[in-house]
Amino acid sequence: MIPALLTDTVTLNLDRALYLTLLWGLEGVELRTIGGPSDRVPFVNEEKLRRRLLENELPAVAVVPGMFEGRCATDSRG
């Protein structure tokens, strides 16, 4: 088991979450919701996310489906 930070349990700010992960001596992050709806798949900036994780030598140990949630579409059929 790898001790990891759940990103949305402390902050929605990715940079702050990575800082706290390193400060607390954790070895990875579990990517849950970060930022707002515009930061979720398919809008998440995957290149920035990957770069920030590599810069800090932190693996993403899990990705929670919440990263893929967006606003619910309404069905015109009612």
JSON list of N, CA and C in Angstrom, two decimals:
[
{"chain": "A", "resi": 1, "resn": "MET", "atom": "N", "xyz": [0.85, -1.17, 0.00]},
{"chain": "A", "resi": 1, "resn": "MET", "atom": "CA", "xyz": [0.00, 0.00, 0.00]},
{"chain": "A", "resi": 1, "resn": "MET", "atom": "C", "xyz": [0.90, 1.23, 0.00]},
{"chain": "A", "resi": 2, "resn": "ILE", "atom": "N", "xyz": [0.54, 2.22, -0.83]},
{"chain": "A", "resi": 2, "resn": "ILE", "atom": "CA", "xyz": [1.29, 3.47, -0.92]},
{"chain": "A", "resi": 2, "resn": "ILE", "atom": "C", "xyz": [0.51, 4.56, -0.19]},
{"chain": "A", "resi": 3, "resn": "PRO", "atom": "N", "xyz": [1.13, 5.22, 0.80]},
{"chain": "A", "resi": 3, "resn": "PRO", "atom": "CA", "xyz": [0.43, 6.32, 1.48]},
{"chain": "A", "resi": 3, "resn": "PRO", "atom": "C", "xyz": [0.21, 7.47, 0.49]},
{"chain": "A", "resi": 4, "resn": "ALA", "atom": "N", "xyz": [-1.04, 7.86, 0.30]},
{"chain": "A", "resi": 4, "resn": "ALA", "atom": "CA", "xyz": [-1.37, 8.85, -0.73]},
{"chain": "A", "resi": 4, "resn": "ALA", "atom": "C", "xyz": [-2.36, 9.88, -0.20]},
{"chain": "A", "resi": 5, "resn": "LEU", "atom": "N", "xyz": [-2.34, 11.05, -0.83]},
{"chain": "A", "resi": 5, "resn": "LEU", "atom": "CA", "xyz": [-3.28, 12.12, -0.52]},
{"chain": "A", "resi": 5, "resn": "LEU", "atom": "C", "xyz": [-4.47, 12.02, -1.46]},
{"chain": "A", "resi": 6, "resn": "LEU", "atom": "N", "xyz": [-5.67, 12.11, -0.92]},
{"chain": "A", "resi": 6, "resn": "LEU", "atom": "CA", "xyz": [-6.88, 12.20, -1.74]},
{"chain": "A", "resi": 6, "resn": "LEU", "atom": "C", "xyz": [-7.04, 13.68, -2.07]},
{"chain": "A", "resi": 7, "resn": "THR", "atom": "N", "xyz": [-6.89, 14.05, -3.33]},
{"chain": "A", "resi": 7, "resn": "THR", "atom": "CA", "xyz": [-6.75, 15.46, -3.67]},
{"chain": "A", "resi": 7, "resn": "THR", "atom": "C", "xyz": [-7.89, 16.35, -3.21]},
{"chain": "A", "resi": 8, "resn": "ASP", "atom": "N", "xyz": [-9.12, 15.90, -3.22]},
{"chain": "A", "resi": 8, "resn": "ASP", "atom": "CA", "xyz": [-10.20, 16.82, -2.86]},
{"chain": "A", "resi": 8, "resn": "ASP", "atom": "C", "xyz": [-10.56, 16.81, -1.38]},
{"chain": "A", "resi": 9, "resn": "THR", "atom": "N", "xyz": [-9.89, 15.99, -0.60]},
{"chain": "A", "resi": 9, "resn": "THR", "atom": "CA", "xyz": [-10.21, 15.97, 0.83]},
{"chain": "A", "resi": 9, "resn": "THR", "atom": "C", "xyz": [-9.58, 17.15, 1.57]},
{"chain": "A", "resi": 10, "resn": "VAL", "atom": "N", "xyz": [-8.54, 17.73, 1.01]},
{"chain": "A", "resi": 10, "resn": "VAL", "atom": "CA", "xyz": [-7.84, 18.83, 1.65]},
{"chain": "A", "resi": 10, "resn": "VAL", "atom": "C", "xyz": [-8.01, 20.13, 0.86]},
{"chain": "A", "resi": 11, "resn": "THR", "atom": "N", "xyz": [-7.88, 20.04, -0.45]},
{"chain": "A", "resi": 11, "resn": "THR", "atom": "CA", "xyz": [-7.96, 21.22, -1.31]},
{"chain": "A", "resi": 11, "resn": "THR", "atom": "C", "xyz": [-8.31, 20.79, -2.73]},
{"chain": "A", "resi": 12, "resn": "LEU", "atom": "N", "xyz": [-8.96, 21.68, -3.46]},
{"chain": "A", "resi": 12, "resn": "LEU", "atom": "CA", "xyz": [-9.25, 21.42, -4.88]},
{"chain": "A", "resi": 12, "resn": "LEU", "atom": "C", "xyz": [-8.13, 21.95, -5.76]},
{"chain": "A", "resi": 13, "resn": "ASN", "atom": "N", "xyz": [-7.16, 22.66, -5.16]},
{"chain": "A", "resi": 13, "resn": "ASN", "atom": "CA", "xyz": [-6.05, 23.24, -5.90]},
{"chain": "A", "resi": 13, "resn": "ASN", "atom": "C", "xyz": [-4.96, 22.18, -6.07]},
{"chain": "A", "resi": 14, "resn": "LEU", "atom": "N", "xyz": [-4.66, 21.81, -7.30]},
{"chain": "A", "resi": 14, "resn": "LEU", "atom": "CA", "xyz": [-3.70, 20.73, -7.56]},
{"chain": "A", "resi": 14, "resn": "LEU", "atom": "C", "xyz": [-2.32, 21.06, -7.00]},
{"chain": "A", "resi": 15, "resn": "ASP", "atom": "N", "xyz": [-1.83, 22.28, -7.22]},
{"chain": "A", "resi": 15, "resn": "ASP", "atom": "CA", "xyz": [-0.50, 22.64, -6.74]},
{"chain": "A", "resi": 15, "resn": "ASP", "atom": "C", "xyz": [-0.42, 22.56, -5.22]},
{"chain": "A", "resi": 16, "resn": "ARG", "atom": "N", "xyz": [-1.45, 23.03, -4.55]},
{"chain": "A", "resi": 16, "resn": "ARG", "atom": "CA", "xyz": [-1.48, 22.96, -3.08]},
{"chain": "A", "resi": 16, "resn": "ARG", "atom": "C", "xyz": [-1.52, 21.50, -2.61]},
{"chain": "A", "resi": 17, "resn": "ALA", "atom": "N", "xyz": [-2.31, 20.68, -3.30]},
{"chain": "A", "resi": 17, "resn": "ALA", "atom": "CA", "xyz": [-2.40, 19.26, -2.95]},
{"chain": "A", "resi": 17, "resn": "ALA", "atom": "C", "xyz": [-1.04, 18.57, -3.10]},
{"chain": "A", "resi": 18, "resn": "LEU", "atom": "N", "xyz": [-0.31, 18.89, -4.18]},
{"chain": "A", "resi": 18, "resn": "LEU", "atom": "CA", "xyz": [1.01, 18.29, -4.37]},
{"chain": "A", "resi": 18, "resn": "LEU", "atom": "C", "xyz": [1.98, 18.78, -3.31]},
{"chain": "A", "resi": 19, "resn": "TYR", "atom": "N", "xyz": [1.91, 20.05, -2.97]},
{"chain": "A", "resi": 19, "resn": "TYR", "atom": "CA", "xyz": [2.77, 20.60, -1.91]},
{"chain": "A", "resi": 19, "resn": "TYR", "atom": "C", "xyz": [2.51, 19.88, -0.59]},
{"chain": "A", "resi": 20, "resn": "LEU", "atom": "N", "xyz": [1.25, 19.71, -0.22]},
{"chain": "A", "resi": 20, "resn": "LEU", "atom": "CA", "xyz": [0.92, 19.06, 1.05]},
{"chain": "A", "resi": 20, "resn": "LEU", "atom": "C", "xyz": [1.31, 17.58, 1.03]},
{"chain": "A", "resi": 21, "resn": "THR", "atom": "N", "xyz": [1.17, 16.94, -0.11]},
{"chain": "A", "resi": 21, "resn": "THR", "atom": "CA", "xyz": [1.57, 15.53, -0.23]},
{"chain": "A", "resi": 21, "resn": "THR", "atom": "C", "xyz": [3.05, 15.38, 0.10]},
{"chain": "A", "resi": 22, "resn": "LEU", "atom": "N", "xyz": [3.87, 16.25, -0.47]},
{"chain": "A", "resi": 22, "resn": "LEU", "atom": "CA", "xyz": [5.31, 16.20, -0.20]},
{"chain": "A", "resi": 22, "resn": "LEU", "atom": "C", "xyz": [5.62, 16.61, 1.24]},
{"chain": "A", "resi": 23, "resn": "LEU", "atom": "N", "xyz": [4.95, 17.65, 1.73]},
{"chain": "A", "resi": 23, "resn": "LEU", "atom": "CA", "xyz": [5.18, 18.13, 3.09]},
{"chain": "A", "resi": 23, "resn": "LEU", "atom": "C", "xyz": [4.90, 17.04, 4.12]},
{"chain": "A", "resi": 24, "resn": "TRP", "atom": "N", "xyz": [3.85, 16.27, 3.89]},
{"chain": "A", "resi": 24, "resn": "TRP", "atom": "CA", "xyz": [3.45, 15.24, 4.84]},
{"chain": "A", "resi": 24, "resn": "TRP", "atom": "C", "xyz": [4.17, 13.91, 4.61]},
{"chain": "A", "resi": 25, "resn": "GLY", "atom": "N", "xyz": [5.07, 13.86, 3.62]},
{"chain": "A", "resi": 25, "resn": "GLY", "atom": "CA", "xyz": [5.85, 12.65, 3.39]},
{"chain": "A", "resi": 25, "resn": "GLY", "atom": "C", "xyz": [5.07, 11.52, 2.73]},
{"chain": "A", "resi": 26, "resn": "LEU", "atom": "N", "xyz": [3.99, 11.86, 2.06]},
{"chain": "A", "resi": 26, "resn": "LEU", "atom": "CA", "xyz": [3.21, 10.83, 1.37]},
{"chain": "A", "resi": 26, "resn": "LEU", "atom": "C", "xyz": [3.89, 10.48, 0.05]},
{"chain": "A", "resi": 27, "resn": "GLU", "atom": "N", "xyz": [3.55, 9.35, -0.52]},
{"chain": "A", "resi": 27, "resn": "GLU", "atom": "CA", "xyz": [4.27, 8.84, -1.69]},
{"chain": "A", "resi": 27, "resn": "GLU", "atom": "C", "xyz": [3.47, 8.88, -2.98]},
{"chain": "A", "resi": 28, "resn": "GLY", "atom": "N", "xyz": [2.27, 9.40, -2.97]},
{"chain": "A", "resi": 28, "resn": "GLY", "atom": "CA", "xyz": [1.47, 9.46, -4.18]},
{"chain": "A", "resi": 28, "resn": "GLY", "atom": "C", "xyz": [0.20, 10.25, -3.95]},
{"chain": "A", "resi": 29, "resn": "VAL", "atom": "N", "xyz": [-0.55, 10.41, -5.01]},
{"chain": "A", "resi": 29, "resn": "VAL", "atom": "CA", "xyz": [-1.84, 11.11, -4.92]},
{"chain": "A", "resi": 29, "resn": "VAL", "atom": "C", "xyz": [-2.92, 10.25, -5.56]},
{"chain": "A", "resi": 30, "resn": "GLU", "atom": "N", "xyz": [-4.09, 10.32, -4.98]},
{"chain": "A", "resi": 30, "resn": "GLU", "atom": "CA", "xyz": [-5.27, 9.72, -5.60]},
{"chain": "A", "resi": 30, "resn": "GLU", "atom": "C", "xyz": [-6.04, 10.88, -6.20]},
{"chain": "A", "resi": 31, "resn": "LEU", "atom": "N", "xyz": [-6.12, 10.90, -7.50]},
{"chain": "A", "resi": 31, "resn": "LEU", "atom": "CA", "xyz": [-6.77, 12.00, -8.18]},
{"chain": "A", "resi": 31, "resn": "LEU", "atom": "C", "xyz": [-8.27, 11.86, -8.08]},
{"chain": "A", "resi": 32, "resn": "ARG", "atom": "N", "xyz": [-8.85, 12.78, -7.36]},
{"chain": "A", "resi": 32, "resn": "ARG", "atom": "CA", "xyz": [-10.29, 12.86, -7.27]},
{"chain": "A", "resi": 32, "resn": "ARG", "atom": "C", "xyz": [-10.66, 14.18, -7.93]},
{"chain": "A", "resi": 33, "resn": "THR", "atom": "N", "xyz": [-11.62, 14.87, -7.46]},
{"chain": "A", "resi": 33, "resn": "THR", "atom": "CA", "xyz": [-11.97, 16.13, -8.08]},
{"chain": "A", "resi": 33, "resn": "THR", "atom": "C", "xyz": [-10.90, 17.17, -7.79]},
{"chain": "A", "resi": 34, "resn": "ILE", "atom": "N", "xyz": [-10.44, 17.85, -8.83]},
{"chain": "A", "resi": 34, "resn": "ILE", "atom": "CA", "xyz": [-9.53, 18.97, -8.65]},
{"chain": "A", "resi": 34, "resn": "ILE", "atom": "C", "xyz": [-10.12, 20.15, -9.41]},
{"chain": "A", "resi": 35, "resn": "GLY", "atom": "N", "xyz": [-10.04, 21.33, -8.81]},
{"chain": "A", "resi": 35, "resn": "GLY", "atom": "CA", "xyz": [-10.60, 22.50, -9.47]},
{"chain": "A", "resi": 35, "resn": "GLY", "atom": "C", "xyz": [-12.11, 22.44, -9.54]},
{"chain": "A", "resi": 36, "resn": "GLY", "atom": "N", "xyz": [-12.65, 23.07, -10.56]},
{"chain": "A", "resi": 36, "resn": "GLY", "atom": "CA", "xyz": [-14.09, 23.10, -10.75]},
{"chain": "A", "resi": 36, "resn": "GLY", "atom": "C", "xyz": [-14.50, 22.23, -11.92]},
{"chain": "A", "resi": 37, "resn": "PRO", "atom": "N", "xyz": [-15.75, 22.34, -12.34]},
{"chain": "A", "resi": 37, "resn": "PRO", "atom": "CA", "xyz": [-16.23, 21.52, -13.46]},
{"chain": "A", "resi": 37, "resn": "PRO", "atom": "C", "xyz": [-15.41, 21.68, -14.73]},
{"chain": "A", "resi": 38, "resn": "SER", "atom": "N", "xyz": [-14.82, 22.84, -14.93]},
{"chain": "A", "resi": 38, "resn": "SER", "atom": "CA", "xyz": [-14.01, 23.05, -16.14]},
{"chain": "A", "resi": 38, "resn": "SER", "atom": "C", "xyz": [-12.67, 22.33, -16.08]},
{"chain": "A", "resi": 39, "resn": "ASP", "atom": "N", "xyz": [-12.33, 21.77, -14.91]},
{"chain": "A", "resi": 39, "resn": "ASP", "atom": "CA", "xyz": [-11.08, 21.03, -14.74]},
{"chain": "A", "resi": 39, "resn": "ASP", "atom": "C", "xyz": [-11.28, 19.53, -14.80]},
{"chain": "A", "resi": 40, "resn": "ARG", "atom": "N", "xyz": [-12.48, 19.10, -15.09]},
{"chain": "A", "resi": 40, "resn": "ARG", "atom": "CA", "xyz": [-12.77, 17.66, -15.12]},
{"chain": "A", "resi": 40, "resn": "ARG", "atom": "C", "xyz": [-12.72, 17.16, -16.56]},
{"chain": "A", "resi": 41, "resn": "VAL", "atom": "N", "xyz": [-12.59, 15.88, -16.71]},
{"chain": "A", "resi": 41, "resn": "VAL", "atom": "CA", "xyz": [-12.57, 15.26, -18.02]},
{"chain": "A", "resi": 41, "resn": "VAL", "atom": "C", "xyz": [-13.90, 15.58, -18.70]},
{"chain": "A", "resi": 42, "resn": "PRO", "atom": "N", "xyz": [-13.94, 16.01, -19.94]},
{"chain": "A", "resi": 42, "resn": "PRO", "atom": "CA", "xyz": [-12.83, 16.04, -20.90]},
{"chain": "A", "resi": 42, "resn": "PRO", "atom": "C", "xyz": [-12.06, 17.35, -20.91]},
{"chain": "A", "resi": 43, "resn": "PHE", "atom": "N", "xyz": [-12.28, 18.24, -19.95]},
{"chain": "A", "resi": 43, "resn": "PHE", "atom": "CA", "xyz": [-11.64, 19.54, -19.97]},
{"chain": "A", "resi": 43, "resn": "PHE", "atom": "C", "xyz": [-10.34, 19.61, -19.19]},
{"chain": "A", "resi": 44, "resn": "VAL", "atom": "N", "xyz": [-10.01, 18.57, -18.42]},
{"chain": "A", "resi": 44, "resn": "VAL", "atom": "CA", "xyz": [-8.79, 18.59, -17.60]},
{"chain": "A", "resi": 44, "resn": "VAL", "atom": "C", "xyz": [-7.56, 18.76, -18.50]},
{"chain": "A", "resi": 45, "resn": "ASN", "atom": "N", "xyz": [-6.62, 19.56, -18.05]},
{"chain": "A", "resi": 45, "resn": "ASN", "atom": "CA", "xyz": [-5.38, 19.78, -18.78]},
{"chain": "A", "resi": 45, "resn": "ASN", "atom": "C", "xyz": [-4.43, 18.63, -18.45]},
{"chain": "A", "resi": 46, "resn": "GLU", "atom": "N", "xyz": [-4.53, 17.58, -19.22]},
{"chain": "A", "resi": 46, "resn": "GLU", "atom": "CA", "xyz": [-3.77, 16.36, -18.93]},
{"chain": "A", "resi": 46, "resn": "GLU", "atom": "C", "xyz": [-2.26, 16.60, -18.97]},
{"chain": "A", "resi": 47, "resn": "GLU", "atom": "N", "xyz": [-1.81, 17.44, -19.90]},
{"chain": "A", "resi": 47, "resn": "GLU", "atom": "CA", "xyz": [-0.37, 17.72, -20.00]},
{"chain": "A", "resi": 47, "resn": "GLU", "atom": "C", "xyz": [0.14, 18.41, -18.73]},
{"chain": "A", "resi": 48, "resn": "LYS", "atom": "N", "xyz": [-0.60, 19.40, -18.23]},
{"chain": "A", "resi": 48, "resn": "LYS", "atom": "CA", "xyz": [-0.19, 20.10, -17.01]},
{"chain": "A", "resi": 48, "resn": "LYS", "atom": "C", "xyz": [-0.19, 19.13, -15.83]},
{"chain": "A", "resi": 49, "resn": "LEU", "atom": "N", "xyz": [-1.23, 18.33, -15.74]},
{"chain": "A", "resi": 49, "resn": "LEU", "atom": "CA", "xyz": [-1.34, 17.37, -14.65]},
{"chain": "A", "resi": 49, "resn": "LEU", "atom": "C", "xyz": [-0.18, 16.39, -14.66]},
{"chain": "A", "resi": 50, "resn": "ARG", "atom": "N", "xyz": [0.10, 15.83, -15.81]},
{"chain": "A", "resi": 50, "resn": "ARG", "atom": "CA", "xyz": [1.21, 14.88, -15.95]},
{"chain": "A", "resi": 50, "resn": "ARG", "atom": "C", "xyz": [2.55, 15.54, -15.61]},
{"chain": "A", "resi": 51, "resn": "ARG", "atom": "N", "xyz": [2.77, 16.77, -16.11]},
{"chain": "A", "resi": 51, "resn": "ARG", "atom": "CA", "xyz": [4.00, 17.49, -15.85]},
{"chain": "A", "resi": 51, "resn": "ARG", "atom": "C", "xyz": [4.19, 17.76, -14.36]},
{"chain": "A", "resi": 52, "resn": "ARG", "atom": "N", "xyz": [3.14, 18.21, -13.68]},
{"chain": "A", "resi": 52, "resn": "ARG", "atom": "CA", "xyz": [3.23, 18.51, -12.25]},
{"chain": "A", "resi": 52, "resn": "ARG", "atom": "C", "xyz": [3.54, 17.26, -11.44]},
{"chain": "A", "resi": 53, "resn": "LEU", "atom": "N", "xyz": [2.94, 16.13, -11.80]},
{"chain": "A", "resi": 53, "resn": "LEU", "atom": "CA", "xyz": [3.23, 14.88, -11.09]},
{"chain": "A", "resi": 53, "resn": "LEU", "atom": "C", "xyz": [4.67, 14.43, -11.32]},
{"chain": "A", "resi": 54, "resn": "LEU", "atom": "N", "xyz": [5.13, 14.54, -12.57]},
{"chain": "A", "resi": 54, "resn": "LEU", "atom": "CA", "xyz": [6.51, 14.15, -12.87]},
{"chain": "A", "resi": 54, "resn": "LEU", "atom": "C", "xyz": [7.52, 15.06, -12.18]},
{"chain": "A", "resi": 55, "resn": "GLU", "atom": "N", "xyz": [7.25, 16.38, -12.17]},
{"chain": "A", "resi": 55, "resn": "GLU", "atom": "CA", "xyz": [8.15, 17.33, -11.51]},
{"chain": "A", "resi": 55, "resn": "GLU", "atom": "C", "xyz": [8.34, 16.99, -10.03]},
{"chain": "A", "resi": 56, "resn": "ASN", "atom": "N", "xyz": [7.28, 16.51, -9.42]},
{"chain": "A", "resi": 56, "resn": "ASN", "atom": "CA", "xyz": [7.33, 16.20, -7.99]},
{"chain": "A", "resi": 56, "resn": "ASN", "atom": "C", "xyz": [7.61, 14.73, -7.71]},
{"chain": "A", "resi": 57, "resn": "GLU", "atom": "N", "xyz": [7.82, 13.95, -8.77]},
{"chain": "A", "resi": 57, "resn": "GLU", "atom": "CA", "xyz": [8.08, 12.52, -8.66]},
{"chain": "A", "resi": 57, "resn": "GLU", "atom": "C", "xyz": [7.02, 11.81, -7.83]},
{"chain": "A", "resi": 58, "resn": "LEU", "atom": "N", "xyz": [5.77, 12.17, -8.11]},
{"chain": "A", "resi": 58, "resn": "LEU", "atom": "CA", "xyz": [4.64, 11.56, -7.40]},
{"chain": "A", "resi": 58, "resn": "LEU", "atom": "C", "xyz": [3.78, 10.78, -8.39]},
{"chain": "A", "resi": 59, "resn": "PRO", "atom": "N", "xyz": [3.54, 9.52, -8.11]},
{"chain": "A", "resi": 59, "resn": "PRO", "atom": "CA", "xyz": [2.64, 8.76, -8.98]},
{"chain": "A", "resi": 59, "resn": "PRO", "atom": "C", "xyz": [1.18, 9.04, -8.64]},
{"chain": "A", "resi": 60, "resn": "ALA", "atom": "N", "xyz": [0.34, 8.93, -9.64]},
{"chain": "A", "resi": 60, "resn": "ALA", "atom": "CA", "xyz": [-1.10, 8.92, -9.41]},
{"chain": "A", "resi": 60, "resn": "ALA", "atom": "C", "xyz": [-1.43, 7.46, -9.10]},
{"chain": "A", "resi": 61, "resn": "VAL", "atom": "N", "xyz": [-1.73, 7.17, -7.84]},
{"chain": "A", "resi": 61, "resn": "VAL", "atom": "CA", "xyz": [-1.95, 5.78, -7.44]},
{"chain": "A", "resi": 61, "resn": "VAL", "atom": "C", "xyz": [-3.36, 5.30, -7.76]},
{"chain": "A", "resi": 62, "resn": "ALA", "atom": "N", "xyz": [-4.27, 6.25, -7.99]},
{"chain": "A", "resi": 62, "resn": "ALA", "atom": "CA", "xyz": [-5.64, 5.91, -8.37]},
{"chain": "A", "resi": 62, "resn": "ALA", "atom": "C", "xyz": [-6.30, 7.14, -8.97]},
{"chain": "A", "resi": 63, "resn": "VAL", "atom": "N", "xyz": [-7.26, 6.89, -9.82]},
{"chain": "A", "resi": 63, "resn": "VAL", "atom": "CA", "xyz": [-8.08, 7.96, -10.38]},
{"chain": "A", "resi": 63, "resn": "VAL", "atom": "C", "xyz": [-9.53, 7.60, -10.09]},
{"chain": "A", "resi": 64, "resn": "VAL", "atom": "N", "xyz": [-10.21, 8.48, -9.38]},
{"chain": "A", "resi": 64, "resn": "VAL", "atom": "CA", "xyz": [-11.60, 8.25, -8.98]},
{"chain": "A", "resi": 64, "resn": "VAL", "atom": "C", "xyz": [-12.53, 8.74, -10.09]},
{"chain": "A", "resi": 65, "resn": "PRO", "atom": "N", "xyz": [-13.60, 8.05, -10.35]},
{"chain": "A", "resi": 65, "resn": "PRO", "atom": "CA", "xyz": [-14.52, 8.47, -11.41]},
{"chain": "A", "resi": 65, "resn": "PRO", "atom": "C", "xyz": [-15.02, 9.91, -11.31]},
{"chain": "A", "resi": 66, "resn": "GLY", "atom": "N", "xyz": [-14.91, 10.53, -10.13]},
{"chain": "A", "resi": 66, "resn": "GLY", "atom": "CA", "xyz": [-15.32, 11.92, -9.98]},
{"chain": "A", "resi": 66, "resn": "GLY", "atom": "C", "xyz": [-14.58, 12.85, -10.93]},
{"chain": "A", "resi": 67, "resn": "MET", "atom": "N", "xyz": [-13.37, 12.44, -11.35]},
{"chain": "A", "resi": 67, "resn": "MET", "atom": "CA", "xyz": [-12.62, 13.24, -12.32]},
{"chain": "A", "resi": 67, "resn": "MET", "atom": "C", "xyz": [-13.36, 13.31, -13.65]},
{"chain": "A", "resi": 68, "resn": "PHE", "atom": "N", "xyz": [-14.27, 12.37, -13.86]},
{"chain": "A", "resi": 68, "resn": "PHE", "atom": "CA", "xyz": [-14.95, 12.28, -15.13]},
{"chain": "A", "resi": 68, "resn": "PHE", "atom": "C", "xyz": [-16.35, 12.86, -15.09]},
{"chain": "A", "resi": 69, "resn": "GLU", "atom": "N", "xyz": [-16.74, 13.37, -13.92]},
{"chain": "A", "resi": 69, "resn": "GLU", "atom": "CA", "xyz": [-18.09, 13.91, -13.80]},
{"chain": "A", "resi": 69, "resn": "GLU", "atom": "C", "xyz": [-18.15, 15.31, -14.36]},
{"chain": "A", "resi": 70, "resn": "GLY", "atom": "N", "xyz": [-19.22, 15.60, -15.02]},
{"chain": "A", "resi": 70, "resn": "GLY", "atom": "CA", "xyz": [-19.48, 16.93, -15.50]},
{"chain": "A", "resi": 70, "resn": "GLY", "atom": "C", "xyz": [-20.89, 17.30, -15.13]},
{"chain": "A", "resi": 71, "resn": "ARG", "atom": "N", "xyz": [-21.35, 18.39, -15.66]},
{"chain": "A", "resi": 71, "resn": "ARG", "atom": "CA", "xyz": [-22.72, 18.76, -15.40]},
{"chain": "A", "resi": 71, "resn": "ARG", "atom": "C", "xyz": [-23.64, 17.77, -16.08]},
{"chain": "A", "resi": 72, "resn": "CYS", "atom": "N", "xyz": [-24.72, 17.44, -15.42]},
{"chain": "A", "resi": 72, "resn": "CYS", "atom": "CA", "xyz": [-25.68, 16.49, -15.96]},
{"chain": "A", "resi": 72, "resn": "CYS", "atom": "C", "xyz": [-26.39, 17.11, -17.15]},
{"chain": "A", "resi": 73, "resn": "ALA", "atom": "N", "xyz": [-26.49, 16.36, -18.20]},
{"chain": "A", "resi": 73, "resn": "ALA", "atom": "CA", "xyz": [-27.24, 16.82, -19.36]},
{"chain": "A", "resi": 73, "resn": "ALA", "atom": "C", "xyz": [-28.72, 16.57, -19.11]},
{"chain": "A", "resi": 74, "resn": "THR", "atom": "N", "xyz": [-29.53, 17.48, -19.55]},
{"chain": "A", "resi": 74, "resn": "THR", "atom": "CA", "xyz": [-30.97, 17.27, -19.39]},
{"chain": "A", "resi": 74, "resn": "THR", "atom": "C", "xyz": [-31.49, 16.57, -20.63]},
{"chain": "A", "resi": 75, "resn": "ASP", "atom": "N", "xyz": [-32.40, 15.70, -20.42]},
{"chain": "A", "resi": 75, "resn": "ASP", "atom": "CA", "xyz": [-33.00, 14.95, -21.50]},
{"chain": "A", "resi": 75, "resn": "ASP", "atom": "C", "xyz": [-34.21, 15.72, -21.99]},
{"chain": "A", "resi": 76, "resn": "SER", "atom": "N", "xyz": [-34.22, 16.04, -23.27]},
{"chain": "A", "resi": 76, "resn": "SER", "atom": "CA", "xyz": [-35.33, 16.84, -23.82]},
{"chain": "A", "resi": 76, "resn": "SER", "atom": "C", "xyz": [-36.64, 16.06, -23.84]},
{"chain": "A", "resi": 77, "resn": "ARG", "atom": "N", "xyz": [-36.56, 14.75, -23.63]},
{"chain": "A", "resi": 77, "resn": "ARG", "atom": "CA", "xyz": [-37.78, 13.94, -23.62]},
{"chain": "A", "resi": 77, "resn": "ARG", "atom": "C", "xyz": [-38.51, 14.05, -22.30]},
{"chain": "A", "resi": 78, "resn": "GLY", "atom": "N", "xyz": [-37.85, 14.70, -21.28]},
{"chain": "A", "resi": 78, "resn": "GLY", "atom": "CA", "xyz": [-38.52, 14.89, -19.99]},
{"chain": "A", "resi": 78, "resn": "GLY", "atom": "C", "xyz": [-38.38, 13.72, -19.14]}
]
